[in-house]
Amino acid sequence: MRTGHDLELVHVTKRYGDAVAVNDVSHLFRGGSYVCLLGPSGCGKSSTLRMIAGHEGVSAGSIVLHGAEVTHLPPARRGTAMMFQSYALFPHLSVRDNVAFSLRMKGVDKPARHRRAGELLELVDMARHADRLPSQLSGGQQQRVALARALVTDPQVLLLDEPLSALDPFLRVRMRAELKRLQRELGIGFIHVTHGQDEALALADEIVLMNDARIEQAGPAREIFNAPRTEFVARFMGGHNVIALPQGRFALRADDVRLAPEGAEAVVRAVEYQGGHVALTARMAGEQELLALIPEAAFFADPKHPGDAVRLAWDEGRLHRLHA
Ligand code: ADP
Ligand code: MG
């Protein structure tokens, strides 16, 4: 059963003066799903998110939540909420009062808002720190408080703009598992902006990949990774080679390239140990460089070094045609 409310962007454009930050974007965000809005810096992710939140007006187009147009409603009346970076917590308010803040603005009485704040702090496992000030918390703990603060208004869609970027890599991986768990438990939609393809692959039911103010490709994470439509998608998602052949351009997953005696001649340019795999870059005839991800054990059974002549092979069926 699908819960949560669909959110739809219909021909949404955002201009800042002459510059077009979001160019005629249409997309249906399915209710209750975890969507990652992915793309390089400057491609229009935050502008899109801010328009959904209502912190930024649209230049053209409309935004529809659960069948109702919300394009011109103020942020607090849309059914969406934005999770702000943890440094946006009020430093002089306790954790409890930070979480209860928007309820106070709505005129909810103190016992009721403290009860609700308590429930949310429970949800993010921070109830025991309710009386602390933000400065008395670790980065990860502040992040949880920011999350509870955004959820206190019972949004149908939670909007998160690079929520993990301020955390160290270890904490980032832990927090992202936490976000995923919370989204499942709440059953509401999350729209999570990130420029990290690994983060999007790890989290998203659907990835919406933006490039230059437009959606380049949208679909389930495995579809975006395995069937990139364009060279941009293949290169941005990583782990692929883009090969030019007389019939056109093709993507080939790096883990589909192997060292094999019957393969094409190449010279090793670089070798990088990555743990489970070794990333070997080699140059073939015609300057074409190929990346091969070789399982650790196979590589070290017969290790290669820069300058070595090798042969590379792959199954023709694994070539995936790209569109211009
Ligand atoms: P992203 O979040 O993907 O990095 P943004 O949505 O922040 O991208 O920005 C998209 C484009 O719009 C960029 O070229 C950026 O410089 C421009 N932009 C963003 N906000 C403003 C603003 N308030 N005024 C003018 N230009 C802006
Ligand atoms: Mg941004």
PDB file of N, CA and C and ligand atoms in Angstrom, residues 16 21 40-47 50, ligand 1:
ATOM      1  N   TYR A  16      16.575  34.142 -12.172  1.00  0.00           N
ATOM      2  CA  TYR A  16      17.131  35.203 -11.334  1.00  0.00           C
ATOM      3  C   TYR A  16      17.651  36.243 -12.319  1.00  0.00           C
ATOM      4  N   ALA A  21      17.704  29.400 -13.622  1.00  0.00           N
ATOM      5  CA  ALA A  21      18.235  28.405 -12.679  1.00  0.00           C
ATOM      6  C   ALA A  21      17.485  27.083 -12.790  1.00  0.00           C
ATOM      7  N   PRO A  40      25.329  18.169 -10.339  1.00  0.00           N
ATOM      8  CA  PRO A  40      26.507  18.959  -9.983  1.00  0.00           C
ATOM      9  C   PRO A  40      26.117  20.320  -9.412  1.00  0.00           C
ATOM     10  N   SER A  41      27.064  20.959  -8.766  1.00  0.00           N
ATOM     11  CA  SER A  41      26.834  22.271  -8.174  1.00  0.00           C
ATOM     12  C   SER A  41      26.342  23.257  -9.242  1.00  0.00           C
ATOM     13  N   GLY A  42      25.307  24.019  -8.891  1.00  0.00           N
ATOM     14  CA  GLY A  42      24.801  25.051  -9.796  1.00  0.00           C
ATOM     15  C   GLY A  42      23.762  24.580 -10.790  1.00  0.00           C
ATOM     16  N   CYS A  43      23.354  23.306 -10.729  1.00  0.00           N
ATOM     17  CA  CYS A  43      22.418  22.795 -11.749  1.00  0.00           C
ATOM     18  C   CYS A  43      20.964  23.134 -11.444  1.00  0.00           C
ATOM     19  N   GLY A  44      20.682  23.682 -10.244  1.00  0.00           N
ATOM     20  CA  GLY A  44      19.321  24.127  -9.955  1.00  0.00           C
ATOM     21  C   GLY A  44      18.587  23.324  -8.885  1.00  0.00           C
ATOM     22  N   LYS A  45      19.312  22.470  -8.163  1.00  0.00           N
ATOM     23  CA  LYS A  45      18.679  21.624  -7.141  1.00  0.00           C
ATOM     24  C   LYS A  45      18.055  22.438  -6.016  1.00  0.00           C
ATOM     25  N   SER A  46      18.855  23.318  -5.419  1.00  0.00           N
ATOM     26  CA  SER A  46      18.355  24.084  -4.266  1.00  0.00           C
ATOM     27  C   SER A  46      17.223  25.014  -4.679  1.00  0.00           C
ATOM     28  N   SER A  47      17.331  25.604  -5.857  1.00  0.00           N
ATOM     29  CA  SER A  47      16.250  26.485  -6.332  1.00  0.00           C
ATOM     30  C   SER A  47      14.961  25.692  -6.449  1.00  0.00           C
ATOM     31  N   ARG A  50      13.671  24.987  -2.929  1.00  0.00           N
ATOM     32  CA  ARG A  50      13.139  26.196  -2.275  1.00  0.00           C
ATOM     33  C   ARG A  50      11.794  26.607  -2.858  1.00  0.00           C
TER      34      ARG A  50
HETATM   35  P1  ADP B   1      22.481  23.866  -6.844  1.00  0.00           P
HETATM   36  O1  ADP B   1      21.709  23.780  -5.574  1.00  0.00           O
HETATM   37  O2  ADP B   1      22.209  22.727  -7.776  1.00  0.00           O
HETATM   38  O3  ADP B   1      23.955  24.024  -6.615  1.00  0.00           O
HETATM   39  P2  ADP B   1      21.176  26.436  -7.202  1.00  0.00           P
HETATM   40  O4  ADP B   1      19.732  26.155  -7.354  1.00  0.00           O
HETATM   41  O5  ADP B   1      21.642  26.938  -5.883  1.00  0.00           O
HETATM   42  O6  ADP B   1      22.008  25.151  -7.662  1.00  0.00           O
HETATM   43  O7  ADP B   1      21.614  27.496  -8.296  1.00  0.00           O
HETATM   44  C1  ADP B   1      21.280  27.370  -9.663  1.00  0.00           C
HETATM   45  C2  ADP B   1      21.778  28.602 -10.395  1.00  0.00           C
HETATM   46  O8  ADP B   1      21.068  29.749  -9.963  1.00  0.00           O
HETATM   47  C3  ADP B   1      23.254  28.892 -10.163  1.00  0.00           C
HETATM   48  O9  ADP B   1      23.795  29.393 -11.350  1.00  0.00           O
HETATM   49  C4  ADP B   1      23.219  29.946  -9.089  1.00  0.00           C
HETATM   50  O10 ADP B   1      24.341  30.784  -9.178  1.00  0.00           O
HETATM   51  C5  ADP B   1      21.949  30.710  -9.416  1.00  0.00           C
HETATM   52  N1  ADP B   1      21.311  31.266  -8.205  1.00  0.00           N
HETATM   53  C6  ADP B   1      20.879  30.580  -7.136  1.00  0.00           C
HETATM   54  N2  ADP B   1      20.309  31.391  -6.221  1.00  0.00           N
HETATM   55  C7  ADP B   1      20.382  32.653  -6.739  1.00  0.00           C
HETATM   56  C8  ADP B   1      19.964  33.943  -6.278  1.00  0.00           C
HETATM   57  N3  ADP B   1      19.340  34.097  -5.113  1.00  0.00           N
HETATM   58  N4  ADP B   1      20.223  34.997  -7.094  1.00  0.00           N
HETATM   59  C9  ADP B   1      20.825  34.844  -8.281  1.00  0.00           C
HETATM   60  N5  ADP B   1      21.237  33.655  -8.766  1.00  0.00           N
HETATM   61  C10 ADP B   1      21.034  32.568  -8.011  1.00  0.00           C
END
